Amino acid sequence: RYYPILFVPLHIPIMFRDLVSPRTSAAAELEAITSERDFFKEKYAAHASEMEAMKTQLKESQRMVDKLRNQVLDLSQQVMELEGEKHSRSGAEEKKEEV
């Protein structure tokens, strides 16, 4: 009897293996690229979230700096006014003493 299914030339299995191997290789490469993309996507999302938190913190710090700067300016203005009053008082007292 003759079984055509069992009779396979030797070059056919090699060709089939050659066809399957690049496909498997391409699938593995695609999987590796996808994994790498997902890794960097997660890293990017984490960095973006961290940057947003830092922006919020920076804004709060800037508000605090502005508030403290205004307090310093107000205090220095008050000190200058007090010094001006001292000089005007001492100047008026000196004039009274001269008269």
Short mmCIF file of N, CA and C in Angstrom, two decimals:
data_model
loop_
_atom_site.label_atom_id
_atom_site.label_comp_id
_atom_site.label_asym_id
_atom_site.label_seq_id
_atom_site.Cartn_x
_atom_site.Cartn_y
_atom_site.Cartn_z
N ARG A 1 0.83 -1.19 0.00
CA ARG A 1 0.00 0.00 0.00
C ARG A 1 0.86 1.23 0.00
N TYR A 2 0.27 2.27 -0.48
CA TYR A 2 0.97 3.55 -0.58
C TYR A 2 0.25 4.58 0.28
N TYR A 3 0.94 5.22 1.19
CA TYR A 3 0.36 6.26 2.05
C TYR A 3 0.99 7.60 1.67
N PRO A 4 0.26 8.42 0.91
CA PRO A 4 0.86 9.69 0.48
C PRO A 4 1.14 10.65 1.62
N ILE A 5 0.42 10.53 2.70
CA ILE A 5 0.63 11.44 3.83
C ILE A 5 1.98 11.16 4.49
N LEU A 6 2.36 9.90 4.55
CA LEU A 6 3.61 9.55 5.19
C LEU A 6 4.82 9.84 4.31
N PHE A 7 4.60 9.86 3.03
CA PHE A 7 5.70 10.12 2.12
C PHE A 7 5.88 11.64 1.97
N VAL A 8 6.86 12.17 2.66
CA VAL A 8 7.12 13.61 2.63
C VAL A 8 8.59 13.80 2.28
N PRO A 9 8.88 14.56 1.25
CA PRO A 9 10.28 14.82 0.94
C PRO A 9 10.96 15.56 2.10
N LEU A 10 12.26 15.41 2.22
CA LEU A 10 12.99 15.99 3.35
C LEU A 10 13.01 17.51 3.35
N HIS A 11 12.97 18.14 2.20
CA HIS A 11 13.06 19.60 2.17
C HIS A 11 11.77 20.28 2.64
N ILE A 12 10.64 19.61 2.64
CA ILE A 12 9.39 20.20 3.09
C ILE A 12 9.42 20.52 4.60
N PRO A 13 9.80 19.58 5.47
CA PRO A 13 9.84 19.93 6.90
C PRO A 13 10.82 21.06 7.19
N ILE A 14 11.91 21.13 6.48
CA ILE A 14 12.86 22.21 6.70
C ILE A 14 12.23 23.54 6.32
N MET A 15 11.54 23.57 5.19
CA MET A 15 10.87 24.81 4.78
C MET A 15 9.80 25.22 5.78
N PHE A 16 9.06 24.24 6.27
CA PHE A 16 8.02 24.54 7.25
C PHE A 16 8.64 25.10 8.53
N ARG A 17 9.74 24.51 8.97
CA ARG A 17 10.43 24.99 10.16
C ARG A 17 10.94 26.41 9.93
N ASP A 18 11.45 26.66 8.73
CA ASP A 18 11.95 28.00 8.41
C ASP A 18 10.83 29.02 8.41
N LEU A 19 9.65 28.59 8.00
CA LEU A 19 8.50 29.51 8.01
C LEU A 19 8.01 29.77 9.43
N VAL A 20 8.00 28.75 10.26
CA VAL A 20 7.51 28.87 11.63
C VAL A 20 8.50 29.66 12.48
N SER A 21 9.77 29.43 12.33
CA SER A 21 10.79 30.06 13.15
C SER A 21 10.78 31.58 13.04
N PRO A 22 10.76 32.18 11.84
CA PRO A 22 10.70 33.65 11.79
C PRO A 22 9.43 34.20 12.41
N ARG A 23 8.35 33.45 12.26
CA ARG A 23 7.10 33.91 12.86
C ARG A 23 7.22 33.92 14.39
N THR A 24 7.78 32.88 14.93
CA THR A 24 7.98 32.79 16.36
C THR A 24 8.95 33.88 16.81
N SER A 25 9.98 34.08 16.02
CA SER A 25 10.95 35.12 16.33
C SER A 25 10.30 36.50 16.28
N ALA A 26 9.48 36.72 15.27
CA ALA A 26 8.79 38.01 15.15
C ALA A 26 7.83 38.20 16.31
N ALA A 27 7.13 37.13 16.70
CA ALA A 27 6.21 37.21 17.83
C ALA A 27 6.96 37.51 19.12
N ALA A 28 8.11 36.88 19.30
CA ALA A 28 8.92 37.13 20.49
C ALA A 28 9.44 38.56 20.49
N GLU A 29 9.86 39.02 19.32
CA GLU A 29 10.35 40.40 19.23
C GLU A 29 9.23 41.39 19.50
N LEU A 30 8.05 41.10 18.96
CA LEU A 30 6.90 41.97 19.21
C LEU A 30 6.55 42.00 20.69
N GLU A 31 6.60 40.84 21.32
CA GLU A 31 6.32 40.76 22.76
C GLU A 31 7.35 41.56 23.55
N ALA A 32 8.62 41.46 23.17
CA ALA A 32 9.68 42.19 23.86
C ALA A 32 9.49 43.69 23.68
N ILE A 33 9.17 44.10 22.49
CA ILE A 33 8.96 45.53 22.22
C ILE A 33 7.75 46.04 22.98
N THR A 34 6.69 45.23 23.01
CA THR A 34 5.48 45.61 23.75
C THR A 34 5.78 45.74 25.24
N SER A 35 6.54 44.80 25.77
CA SER A 35 6.91 44.86 27.19
C SER A 35 7.74 46.10 27.49
N GLU A 36 8.68 46.40 26.61
CA GLU A 36 9.52 47.58 26.79
C GLU A 36 8.67 48.85 26.72
N ARG A 37 7.75 48.89 25.77
CA ARG A 37 6.86 50.05 25.65
C ARG A 37 6.04 50.23 26.92
N ASP A 38 5.46 49.12 27.41
CA ASP A 38 4.65 49.20 28.62
C ASP A 38 5.47 49.66 29.82
N PHE A 39 6.70 49.17 29.91
CA PHE A 39 7.59 49.58 31.01
C PHE A 39 7.82 51.09 30.98
N PHE A 40 8.18 51.61 29.80
CA PHE A 40 8.45 53.04 29.70
C PHE A 40 7.18 53.87 29.83
N LYS A 41 6.07 53.31 29.42
CA LYS A 41 4.79 54.00 29.57
C LYS A 41 4.47 54.16 31.06
N GLU A 42 4.68 53.10 31.84
CA GLU A 42 4.46 53.17 33.28
C GLU A 42 5.42 54.15 33.94
N LYS A 43 6.69 54.12 33.51
CA LYS A 43 7.68 55.06 34.04
C LYS A 43 7.26 56.49 33.74
N TYR A 44 6.81 56.73 32.50
CA TYR A 44 6.39 58.07 32.10
C TYR A 44 5.22 58.53 32.95
N ALA A 45 4.24 57.65 33.15
CA ALA A 45 3.08 58.00 33.96
C ALA A 45 3.50 58.33 35.39
N ALA A 46 4.43 57.55 35.94
CA ALA A 46 4.90 57.80 37.30
C ALA A 46 5.63 59.14 37.38
N HIS A 47 6.47 59.42 36.38
CA HIS A 47 7.20 60.69 36.37
C HIS A 47 6.25 61.87 36.19
N ALA A 48 5.24 61.70 35.33
CA ALA A 48 4.26 62.77 35.12
C ALA A 48 3.51 63.06 36.41
N SER A 49 3.13 62.02 37.13
CA SER A 49 2.44 62.19 38.40
C SER A 49 3.34 62.89 39.42
N GLU A 50 4.58 62.47 39.46
CA GLU A 50 5.55 63.08 40.38
C GLU A 50 5.77 64.55 40.04
N MET A 51 5.83 64.86 38.75
CA MET A 51 6.03 66.25 38.32
C MET A 51 4.84 67.12 38.71
N GLU A 52 3.64 66.58 38.59
CA GLU A 52 2.44 67.33 39.00
C GLU A 52 2.48 67.63 40.50
N ALA A 53 2.88 66.63 41.27
CA ALA A 53 2.99 66.84 42.72
C ALA A 53 4.04 67.90 43.03
N MET A 54 5.16 67.87 42.31
CA MET A 54 6.21 68.85 42.54
C MET A 54 5.76 70.25 42.11
N LYS A 55 4.97 70.34 41.04
CA LYS A 55 4.44 71.64 40.61
C LYS A 55 3.56 72.24 41.69
N THR A 56 2.70 71.39 42.27
CA THR A 56 1.83 71.86 43.34
C THR A 56 2.65 72.34 44.53
N GLN A 57 3.65 71.57 44.89
CA GLN A 57 4.53 71.94 46.01
C GLN A 57 5.27 73.24 45.70
N LEU A 58 5.71 73.41 44.46
CA LEU A 58 6.41 74.63 44.07
C LEU A 58 5.49 75.84 44.17
N LYS A 59 4.25 75.70 43.74
CA LYS A 59 3.30 76.81 43.84
C LYS A 59 3.07 77.19 45.29
N GLU A 60 2.92 76.19 46.16
CA GLU A 60 2.74 76.47 47.59
C GLU A 60 3.97 77.17 48.16
N SER A 61 5.14 76.73 47.76
CA SER A 61 6.38 77.36 48.24
C SER A 61 6.48 78.80 47.74
N GLN A 62 6.10 79.03 46.49
CA GLN A 62 6.14 80.39 45.95
C GLN A 62 5.17 81.30 46.69
N ARG A 63 3.98 80.76 47.03
CA ARG A 63 3.02 81.57 47.81
C ARG A 63 3.60 81.93 49.17
N MET A 64 4.25 80.96 49.80
CA MET A 64 4.86 81.20 51.12
C MET A 64 5.97 82.23 51.02
N VAL A 65 6.80 82.13 49.99
CA VAL A 65 7.89 83.10 49.79
C VAL A 65 7.31 84.49 49.58
N ASP A 66 6.27 84.60 48.76
CA ASP A 66 5.64 85.90 48.53
C ASP A 66 5.06 86.47 49.83
N LYS A 67 4.42 85.61 50.62
CA LYS A 67 3.85 86.05 51.89
C LYS A 67 4.95 86.55 52.83
N LEU A 68 6.03 85.79 52.95
CA LEU A 68 7.13 86.19 53.82
C LEU A 68 7.82 87.45 53.31
N ARG A 69 7.97 87.57 52.00
CA ARG A 69 8.57 88.77 51.43
C ARG A 69 7.73 90.01 51.76
N ASN A 70 6.42 89.87 51.63
CA ASN A 70 5.54 91.00 51.98
C ASN A 70 5.64 91.35 53.46
N GLN A 71 5.74 90.33 54.31
CA GLN A 71 5.88 90.60 55.74
C GLN A 71 7.19 91.33 56.03
N VAL A 72 8.27 90.91 55.37
CA VAL A 72 9.56 91.57 55.57
C VAL A 72 9.48 93.03 55.09
N LEU A 73 8.87 93.24 53.93
CA LEU A 73 8.75 94.61 53.43
C LEU A 73 7.90 95.47 54.36
N ASP A 74 6.81 94.90 54.87
CA ASP A 74 5.97 95.65 55.81
C ASP A 74 6.73 95.98 57.09
N LEU A 75 7.46 95.01 57.61
CA LEU A 75 8.24 95.26 58.83
C LEU A 75 9.33 96.29 58.61
N SER A 76 10.00 96.20 57.47
CA SER A 76 11.06 97.18 57.21
C SER A 76 10.47 98.57 57.03
N GLN A 77 9.28 98.65 56.45
CA GLN A 77 8.63 99.95 56.31
C GLN A 77 8.24 100.50 57.68
N GLN A 78 7.73 99.63 58.55
CA GLN A 78 7.38 100.05 59.90
C GLN A 78 8.62 100.52 60.66
N VAL A 79 9.73 99.81 60.50
CA VAL A 79 10.97 100.20 61.17
C VAL A 79 11.42 101.56 60.66
N MET A 80 11.34 101.77 59.36
CA MET A 80 11.76 103.06 58.80
C MET A 80 10.86 104.19 59.31
N GLU A 81 9.56 103.90 59.43
CA GLU A 81 8.64 104.92 59.96
C GLU A 81 8.98 105.24 61.42
N LEU A 82 9.28 104.21 62.20
CA LEU A 82 9.63 104.43 63.61
C LEU A 82 10.94 105.22 63.73
N GLU A 83 11.91 104.89 62.88
CA GLU A 83 13.16 105.63 62.91
C GLU A 83 12.94 107.09 62.49
N GLY A 84 12.07 107.28 61.53
CA GLY A 84 11.75 108.65 61.11
C GLY A 84 11.08 109.43 62.22
N GLU A 85 10.21 108.77 62.97
CA GLU A 85 9.55 109.44 64.10
C GLU A 85 10.56 109.76 65.19
N LYS A 86 11.51 108.87 65.43
CA LYS A 86 12.55 109.12 66.44
C LYS A 86 13.38 110.33 66.05
N HIS A 87 13.76 110.40 64.77
CA HIS A 87 14.59 111.51 64.32
C HIS A 87 13.80 112.82 64.38
N SER A 88 12.53 112.78 64.04
CA SER A 88 11.74 114.02 64.09
C SER A 88 11.53 114.45 65.55
N ARG A 89 11.35 113.49 66.46
CA ARG A 89 11.20 113.83 67.87
C ARG A 89 12.50 114.40 68.44
N SER A 90 13.61 113.73 68.13
CA SER A 90 14.88 114.21 68.66
C SER A 90 15.25 115.55 68.03
N GLY A 91 14.89 115.78 66.80
CA GLY A 91 15.14 117.06 66.15
C GLY A 91 14.29 118.16 66.77
N ALA A 92 13.04 117.86 67.11
CA ALA A 92 12.16 118.85 67.72
C ALA A 92 12.64 119.15 69.14
N GLU A 93 13.14 118.17 69.86
CA GLU A 93 13.62 118.38 71.21
C GLU A 93 14.89 119.23 71.19
N GLU A 94 15.76 119.02 70.20
CA GLU A 94 16.97 119.81 70.10
C GLU A 94 16.63 121.27 69.82
N LYS A 95 15.60 121.50 69.00
CA LYS A 95 15.22 122.87 68.68
C LYS A 95 14.65 123.56 69.93
N LYS A 96 13.89 122.82 70.74
CA LYS A 96 13.34 123.39 71.96
C LYS A 96 14.46 123.76 72.91
N GLU A 97 15.49 122.95 72.97
CA GLU A 97 16.59 123.21 73.87
C GLU A 97 17.37 124.45 73.41
N GLU A 98 17.44 124.66 72.10
CA GLU A 98 18.17 125.81 71.59
C GLU A 98 17.42 127.12 71.89
N VAL A 99 16.11 127.05 71.91
CA VAL A 99 15.34 128.26 72.13
C VAL A 99 15.32 128.64 73.54
#
